[in-house]
Coordinates of C-alpha atoms and ligand atoms in Angstrom, one line a residue:
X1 CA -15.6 23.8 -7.0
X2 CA -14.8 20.5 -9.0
X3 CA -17.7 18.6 -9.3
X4 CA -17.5 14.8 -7.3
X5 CA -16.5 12.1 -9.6
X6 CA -17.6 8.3 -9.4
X7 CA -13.2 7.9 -8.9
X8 CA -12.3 7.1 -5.0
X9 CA -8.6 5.9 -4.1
X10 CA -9.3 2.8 -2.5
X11 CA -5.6 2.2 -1.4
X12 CA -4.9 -0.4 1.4
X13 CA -1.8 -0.7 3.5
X14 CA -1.0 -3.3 5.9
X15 CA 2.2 -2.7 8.6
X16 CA 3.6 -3.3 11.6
X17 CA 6.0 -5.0 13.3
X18 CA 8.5 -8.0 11.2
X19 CA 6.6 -11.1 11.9
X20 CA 3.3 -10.0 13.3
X21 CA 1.3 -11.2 10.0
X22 CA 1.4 -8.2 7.8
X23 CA 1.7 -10.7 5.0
X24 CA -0.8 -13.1 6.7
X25 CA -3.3 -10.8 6.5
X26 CA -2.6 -8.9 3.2
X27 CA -3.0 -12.0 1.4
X28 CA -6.0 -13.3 3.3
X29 CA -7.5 -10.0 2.6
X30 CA -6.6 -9.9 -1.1
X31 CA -8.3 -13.5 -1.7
X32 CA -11.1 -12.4 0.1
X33 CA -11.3 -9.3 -2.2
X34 CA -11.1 -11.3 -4.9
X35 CA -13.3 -13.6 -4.3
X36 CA -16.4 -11.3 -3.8
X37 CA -15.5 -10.0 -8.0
X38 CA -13.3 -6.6 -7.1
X39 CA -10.4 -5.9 -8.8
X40 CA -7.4 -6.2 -6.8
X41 CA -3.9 -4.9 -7.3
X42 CA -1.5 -6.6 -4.6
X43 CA 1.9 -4.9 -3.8
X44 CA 4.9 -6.3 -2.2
X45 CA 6.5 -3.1 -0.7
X46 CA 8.0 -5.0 2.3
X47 CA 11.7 -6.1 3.2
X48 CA 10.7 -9.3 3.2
X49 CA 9.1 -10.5 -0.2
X50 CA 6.8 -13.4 0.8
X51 CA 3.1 -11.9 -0.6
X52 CA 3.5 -13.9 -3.9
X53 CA 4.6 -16.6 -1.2
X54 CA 1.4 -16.2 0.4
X55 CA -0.6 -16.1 -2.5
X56 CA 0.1 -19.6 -3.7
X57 CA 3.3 -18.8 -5.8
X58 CA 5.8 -21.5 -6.1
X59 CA 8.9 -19.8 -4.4
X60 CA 10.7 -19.9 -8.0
X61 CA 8.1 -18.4 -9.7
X62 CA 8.0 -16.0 -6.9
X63 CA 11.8 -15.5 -7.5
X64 CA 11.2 -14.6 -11.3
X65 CA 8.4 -11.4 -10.4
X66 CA 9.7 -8.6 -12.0
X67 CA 11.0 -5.9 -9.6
X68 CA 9.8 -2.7 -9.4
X69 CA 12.9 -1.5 -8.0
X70 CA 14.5 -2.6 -11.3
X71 CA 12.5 -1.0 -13.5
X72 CA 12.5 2.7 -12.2
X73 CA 14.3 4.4 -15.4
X74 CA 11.0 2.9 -17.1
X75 CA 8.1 3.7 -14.8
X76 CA 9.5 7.3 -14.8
X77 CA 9.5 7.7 -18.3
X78 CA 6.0 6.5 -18.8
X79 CA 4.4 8.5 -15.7
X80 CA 5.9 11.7 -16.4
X81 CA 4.7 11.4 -20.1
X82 CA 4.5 14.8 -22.2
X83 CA 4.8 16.7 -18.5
X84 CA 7.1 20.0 -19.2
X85 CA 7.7 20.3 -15.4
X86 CA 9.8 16.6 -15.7
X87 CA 12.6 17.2 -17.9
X88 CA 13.9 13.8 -17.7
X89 CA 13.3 10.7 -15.7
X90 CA 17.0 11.2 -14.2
X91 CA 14.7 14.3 -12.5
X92 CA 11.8 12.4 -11.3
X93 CA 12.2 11.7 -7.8
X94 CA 10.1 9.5 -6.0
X95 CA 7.9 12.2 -4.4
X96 CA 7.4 14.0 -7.9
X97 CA 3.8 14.7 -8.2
X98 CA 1.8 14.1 -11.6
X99 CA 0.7 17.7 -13.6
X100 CA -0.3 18.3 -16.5
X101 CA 0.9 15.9 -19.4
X102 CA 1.8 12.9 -16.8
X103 CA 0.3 10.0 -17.6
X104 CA -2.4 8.3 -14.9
X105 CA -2.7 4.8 -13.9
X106 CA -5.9 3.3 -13.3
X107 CA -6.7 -0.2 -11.5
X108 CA -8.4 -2.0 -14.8
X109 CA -6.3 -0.9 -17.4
X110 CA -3.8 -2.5 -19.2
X111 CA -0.8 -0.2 -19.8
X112 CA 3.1 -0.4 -20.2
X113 CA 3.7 -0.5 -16.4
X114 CA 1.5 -3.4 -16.0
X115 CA 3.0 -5.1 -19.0
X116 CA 6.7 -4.9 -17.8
X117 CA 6.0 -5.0 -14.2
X118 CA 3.0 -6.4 -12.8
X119 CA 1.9 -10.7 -12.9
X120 CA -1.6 -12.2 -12.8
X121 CA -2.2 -14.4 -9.7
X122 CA -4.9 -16.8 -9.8
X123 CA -6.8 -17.4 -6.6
X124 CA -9.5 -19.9 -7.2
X125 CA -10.4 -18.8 -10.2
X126 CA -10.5 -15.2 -9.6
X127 CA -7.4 -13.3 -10.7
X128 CA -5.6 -10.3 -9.2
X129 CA -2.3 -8.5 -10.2
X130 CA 0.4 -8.8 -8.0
X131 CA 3.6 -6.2 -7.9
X132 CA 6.5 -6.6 -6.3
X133 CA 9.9 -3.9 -5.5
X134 CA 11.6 -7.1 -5.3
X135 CA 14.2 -8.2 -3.0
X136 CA 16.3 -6.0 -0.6
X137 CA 19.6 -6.8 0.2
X138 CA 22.2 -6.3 2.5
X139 CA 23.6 -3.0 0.7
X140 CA 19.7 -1.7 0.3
X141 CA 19.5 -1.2 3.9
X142 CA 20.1 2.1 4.7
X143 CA 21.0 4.2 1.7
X144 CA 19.4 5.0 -1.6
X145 CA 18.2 1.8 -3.0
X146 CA 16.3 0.7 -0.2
X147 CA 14.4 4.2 -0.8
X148 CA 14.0 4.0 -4.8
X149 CA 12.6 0.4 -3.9
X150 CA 9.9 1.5 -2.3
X151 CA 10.1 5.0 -4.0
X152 CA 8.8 2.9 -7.1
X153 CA 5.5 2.3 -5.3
X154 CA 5.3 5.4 -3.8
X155 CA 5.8 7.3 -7.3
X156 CA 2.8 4.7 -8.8
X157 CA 0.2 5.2 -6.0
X158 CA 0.6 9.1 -6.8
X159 CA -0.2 8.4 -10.6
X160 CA -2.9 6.1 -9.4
X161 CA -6.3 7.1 -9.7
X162 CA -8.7 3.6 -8.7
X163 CA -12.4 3.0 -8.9
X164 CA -15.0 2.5 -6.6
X165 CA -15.0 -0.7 -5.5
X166 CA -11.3 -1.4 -6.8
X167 CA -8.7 -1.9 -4.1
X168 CA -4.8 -1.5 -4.3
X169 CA -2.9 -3.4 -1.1
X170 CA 0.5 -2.7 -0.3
X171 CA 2.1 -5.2 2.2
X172 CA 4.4 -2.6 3.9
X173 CA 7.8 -2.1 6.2
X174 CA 6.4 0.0 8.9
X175 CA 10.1 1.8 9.1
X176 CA 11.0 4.9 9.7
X177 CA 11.9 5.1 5.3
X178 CA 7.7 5.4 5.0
X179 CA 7.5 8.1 7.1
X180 CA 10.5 10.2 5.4
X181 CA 9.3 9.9 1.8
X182 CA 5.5 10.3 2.8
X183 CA 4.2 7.4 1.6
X184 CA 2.4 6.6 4.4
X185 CA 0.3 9.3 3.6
X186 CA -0.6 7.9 0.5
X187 CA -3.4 5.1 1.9
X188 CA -7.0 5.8 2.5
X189 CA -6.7 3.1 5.2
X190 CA -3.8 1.3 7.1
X191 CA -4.3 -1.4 9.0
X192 CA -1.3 -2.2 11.4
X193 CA -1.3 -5.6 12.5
X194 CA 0.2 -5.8 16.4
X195 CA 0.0 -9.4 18.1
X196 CA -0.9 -8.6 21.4
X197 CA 2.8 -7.7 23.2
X198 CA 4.5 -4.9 24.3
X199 CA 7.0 -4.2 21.1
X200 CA 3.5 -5.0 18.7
X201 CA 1.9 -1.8 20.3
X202 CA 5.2 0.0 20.3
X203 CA 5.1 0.4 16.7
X204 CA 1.3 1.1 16.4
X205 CA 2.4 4.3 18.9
X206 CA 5.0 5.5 16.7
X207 CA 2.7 5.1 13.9
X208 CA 0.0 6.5 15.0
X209 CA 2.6 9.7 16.3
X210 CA 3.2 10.2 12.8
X211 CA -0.2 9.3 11.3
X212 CA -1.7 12.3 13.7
X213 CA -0.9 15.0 11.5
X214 CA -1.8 14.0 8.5
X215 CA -5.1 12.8 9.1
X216 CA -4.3 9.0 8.5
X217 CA -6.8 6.5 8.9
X218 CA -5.2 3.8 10.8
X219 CA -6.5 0.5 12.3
X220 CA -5.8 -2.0 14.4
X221 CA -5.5 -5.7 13.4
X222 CA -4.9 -7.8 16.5
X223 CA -3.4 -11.2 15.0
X224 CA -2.6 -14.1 16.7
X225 CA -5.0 -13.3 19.9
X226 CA -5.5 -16.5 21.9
X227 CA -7.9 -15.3 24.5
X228 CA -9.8 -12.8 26.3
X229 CA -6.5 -11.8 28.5
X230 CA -5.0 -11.3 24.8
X231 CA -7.8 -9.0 23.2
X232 CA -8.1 -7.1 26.8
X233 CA -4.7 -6.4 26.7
X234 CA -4.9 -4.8 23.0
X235 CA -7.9 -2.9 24.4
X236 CA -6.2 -1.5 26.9
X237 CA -3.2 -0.4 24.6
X238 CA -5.0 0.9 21.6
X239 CA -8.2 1.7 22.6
X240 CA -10.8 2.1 20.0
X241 CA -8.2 1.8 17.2
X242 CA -8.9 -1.5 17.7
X243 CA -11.0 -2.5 14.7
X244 CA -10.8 -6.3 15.0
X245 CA -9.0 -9.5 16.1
X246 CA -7.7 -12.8 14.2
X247 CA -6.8 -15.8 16.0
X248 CA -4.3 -18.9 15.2
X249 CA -5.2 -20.1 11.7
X250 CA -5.4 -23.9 10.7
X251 CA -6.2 -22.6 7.2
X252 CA -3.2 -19.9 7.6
X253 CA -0.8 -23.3 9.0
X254 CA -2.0 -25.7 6.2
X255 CA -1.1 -22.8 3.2
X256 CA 2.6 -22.6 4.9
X257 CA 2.6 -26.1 4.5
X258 CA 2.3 -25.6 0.7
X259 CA -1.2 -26.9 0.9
X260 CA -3.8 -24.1 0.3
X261 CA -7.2 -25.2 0.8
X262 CA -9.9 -23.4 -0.8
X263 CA -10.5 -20.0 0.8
X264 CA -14.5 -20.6 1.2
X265 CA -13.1 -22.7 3.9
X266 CA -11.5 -20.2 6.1
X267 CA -12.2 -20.3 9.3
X268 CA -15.9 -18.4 9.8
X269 CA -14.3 -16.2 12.2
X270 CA -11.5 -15.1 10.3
X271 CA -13.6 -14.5 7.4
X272 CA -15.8 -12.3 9.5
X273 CA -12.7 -10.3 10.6
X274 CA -11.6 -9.6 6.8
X275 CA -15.0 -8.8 6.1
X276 CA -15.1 -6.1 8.8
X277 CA -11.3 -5.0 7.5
X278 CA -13.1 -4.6 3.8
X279 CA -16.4 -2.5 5.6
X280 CA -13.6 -0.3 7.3
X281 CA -11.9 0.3 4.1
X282 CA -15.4 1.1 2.2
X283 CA -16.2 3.6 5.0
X284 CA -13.4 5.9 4.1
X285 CA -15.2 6.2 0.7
X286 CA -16.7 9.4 1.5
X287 CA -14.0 10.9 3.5
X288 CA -12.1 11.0 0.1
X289 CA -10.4 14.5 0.0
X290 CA -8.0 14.8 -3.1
X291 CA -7.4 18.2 -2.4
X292 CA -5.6 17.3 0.8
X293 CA -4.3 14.2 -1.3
X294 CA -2.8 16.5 -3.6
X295 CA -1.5 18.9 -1.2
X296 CA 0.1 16.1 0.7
X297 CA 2.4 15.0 -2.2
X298 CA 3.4 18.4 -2.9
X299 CA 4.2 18.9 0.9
X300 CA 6.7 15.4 0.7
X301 CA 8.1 16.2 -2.7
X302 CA 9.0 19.7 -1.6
X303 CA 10.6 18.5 1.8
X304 CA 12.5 15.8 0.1
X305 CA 13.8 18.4 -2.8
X306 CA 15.1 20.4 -0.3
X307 CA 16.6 17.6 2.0
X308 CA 18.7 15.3 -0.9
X309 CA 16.7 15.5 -3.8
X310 CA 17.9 19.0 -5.5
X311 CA 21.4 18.0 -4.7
X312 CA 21.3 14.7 -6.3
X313 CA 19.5 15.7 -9.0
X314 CA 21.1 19.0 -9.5
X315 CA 17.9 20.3 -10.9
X316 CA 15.2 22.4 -9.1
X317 CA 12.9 20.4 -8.1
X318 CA 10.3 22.5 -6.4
X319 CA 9.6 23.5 -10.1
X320 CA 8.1 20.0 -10.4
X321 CA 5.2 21.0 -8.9
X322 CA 2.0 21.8 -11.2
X323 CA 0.1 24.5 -9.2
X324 CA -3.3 23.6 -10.9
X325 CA -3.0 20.2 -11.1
X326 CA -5.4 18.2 -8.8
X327 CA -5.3 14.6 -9.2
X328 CA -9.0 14.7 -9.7
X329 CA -9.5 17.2 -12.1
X330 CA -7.0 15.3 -14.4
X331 CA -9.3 12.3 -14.5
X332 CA -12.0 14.3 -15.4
X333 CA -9.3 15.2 -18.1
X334 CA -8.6 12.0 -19.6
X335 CA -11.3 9.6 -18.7
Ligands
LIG1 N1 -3.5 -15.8 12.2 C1 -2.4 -16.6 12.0 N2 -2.6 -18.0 12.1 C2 -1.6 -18.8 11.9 N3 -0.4 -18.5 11.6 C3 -0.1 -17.1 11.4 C4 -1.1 -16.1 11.6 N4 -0.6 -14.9 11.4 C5 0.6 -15.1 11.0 N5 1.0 -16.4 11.1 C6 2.3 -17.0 10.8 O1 3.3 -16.2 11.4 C7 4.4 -16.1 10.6 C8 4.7 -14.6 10.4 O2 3.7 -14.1 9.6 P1 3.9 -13.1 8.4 O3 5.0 -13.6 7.5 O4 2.6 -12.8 7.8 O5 4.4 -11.8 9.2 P2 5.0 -10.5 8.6 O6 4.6 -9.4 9.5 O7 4.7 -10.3 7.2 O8 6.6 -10.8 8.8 P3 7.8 -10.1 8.1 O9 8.1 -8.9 8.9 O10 8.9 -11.1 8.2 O11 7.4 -9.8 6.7 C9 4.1 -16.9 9.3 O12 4.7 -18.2 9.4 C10 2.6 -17.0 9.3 O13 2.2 -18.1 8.7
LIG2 MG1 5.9 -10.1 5.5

């Protein structure tokens, strides 16, 4: 038995349907985060780049983030570190666990990844680091860009071992690309935002059809609910997944109008709603399993070695896989 360590993943994601308010919400949540002192790490991992948007940033210095996505030849290199299992980053694959000699990131540090890829974002005076995959385009859709974009997060939350009380928050695509590569496996808790319609609870179903199986903690965020006929529906659809609802926001419509107030004057009820989202996420603190954390990423690397990645890569990557390594032991390692 490895003894318990004071590490928890505290790894957020927010999806759902293209305009519900996966965004919204992210970046509500991350100011509120930041506001009561935690340390934050914000990721853009959706189609539509807008979270430095919806943090404040001018939309040209929100142009200028560095992309993950651009940077993948880098990040490689400096996860896999002195790991003999990775021979080279051209054989790191998005899905390639950490073993023994890969380098760990952790929410606090500073490090080379944070250097070349990650931006501080004030908010009020308290700062978080926001991340981006950068833009997709036309030619992403489909093939293997769009998955190394994303792949780029999914490879750092694997390396990513986080404190308690630190949060990582990854504004997502809930596409059918998350559910090949396994990365939506990789949160402690996902909240799926669904306005209160038929096609918003369509995806929560086919989230929560692949979420069964792995034992993923996902949530319900009803945005945009206008009434009781609004929040009755939801509760008929999802049932107790239903964690909480957010109305129409005059603080959410005066930001989009490039004038932010100061978040201490949110709405009290929407503030009440992101505290409950934050209280959700804390609960799964002691349901943290790394062994099953582990076993996961092994289980998606092995599946997508034997779907494209061997034949891409020409190498064998199933051999990747460090049988001893357990993401927690290795902070124990080199904490
Ligand atoms: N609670 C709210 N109150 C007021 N406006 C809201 C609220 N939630 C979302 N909006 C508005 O709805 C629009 C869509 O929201 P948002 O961009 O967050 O959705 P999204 O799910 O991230 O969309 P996309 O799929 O395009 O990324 C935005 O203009 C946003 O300001
Ligand atoms: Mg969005």
């Amino acid at each position: 038995m490895t003894p318990r360590l004071p590490f928890v993943n505290m790894k957020i994601a927010f999806v759902g349907k293209g305009g519900s308010g996966k965004t919204t919400l992210s970046s509500l949540f991350i100011r509120h985060l930041a506001s009561t002192g935690s340390p934050v790490i914000a990721v853009d991992a959706d189609i539509n780049q807008h979270l430095g948007a919806a943090l404040g940033l001018d939309e040209d210095v929100a142009a200028e983030l560095p992309a993950l996505g651009a940077r993948l030849p880098f990040i490689k290199d400096y996860l896999r570190g002195s790991n003999p299992r990775i021979a080279s980053a051209d054989t790191m694959i998005k899905t390639t666990p950490p073993g023994e000699g890969s380098r760990l990131l952790r929410v606090r540090e500073n490090n080379p990844v944070y250097d070349a890829c990650a931006r501080e974002v004030e908010l009020d005076g308290d700062a978080v680091r926001l991340m981006v995959t950068g833009p997709f385009t036309e030619a992403d859709l489909g093939v293997a860009c769009y998955h190394s974009k994303t792949g780029a997060v999914e490879m750092c939350l694997n390396h990513l071992v986080d404190g308690r009380g630190e949060y990582v928050v990854v504004d997502m695509t809930a596409g059918s690309d998350s559910f090949a590569s396994g990365m939506f496996t990789r949160f402690d808790m996902t909240f799926l935002v669904a306005e209160p319609t038929r096609k918003g609870v369509s995806v929560y179903r086919q989230y929560k059809e692949y979420a069964r199986d792995f034992g993923v903690a996902l949530k319900v965020v009803g945005n945009k609910v206008q009434g009781q006929d609004d929040l009755d529906f939801l509760r008929a659809e999802v049932g107790d997944d239903l964690l909480v609802t957010v109305g129409h926001s005059d603080w959410v419509r005066a930001m989009e109008k490039g004038r932010p107030p100061r978040f201490e004057i949110l709405e009290e009820t929407n503030r009440a709603a992101l505290r409950a989202l934050q209280a959700a996420a804390d609960a799964t603190y002691e349901a943290r399993d790394w062994e099953r954390y582990t076993r996961q990423m092994v289980h998606f690397h092995l599946r997508n070695a034997q779907s494209w990645g061997n034949e891409k890569t020409g190498a064998d990557l199933e051999a990747q896989v460090d049988p001893g390594f357990l993401l927690q032991e290795s902070v124990t390692a080199t904490a």
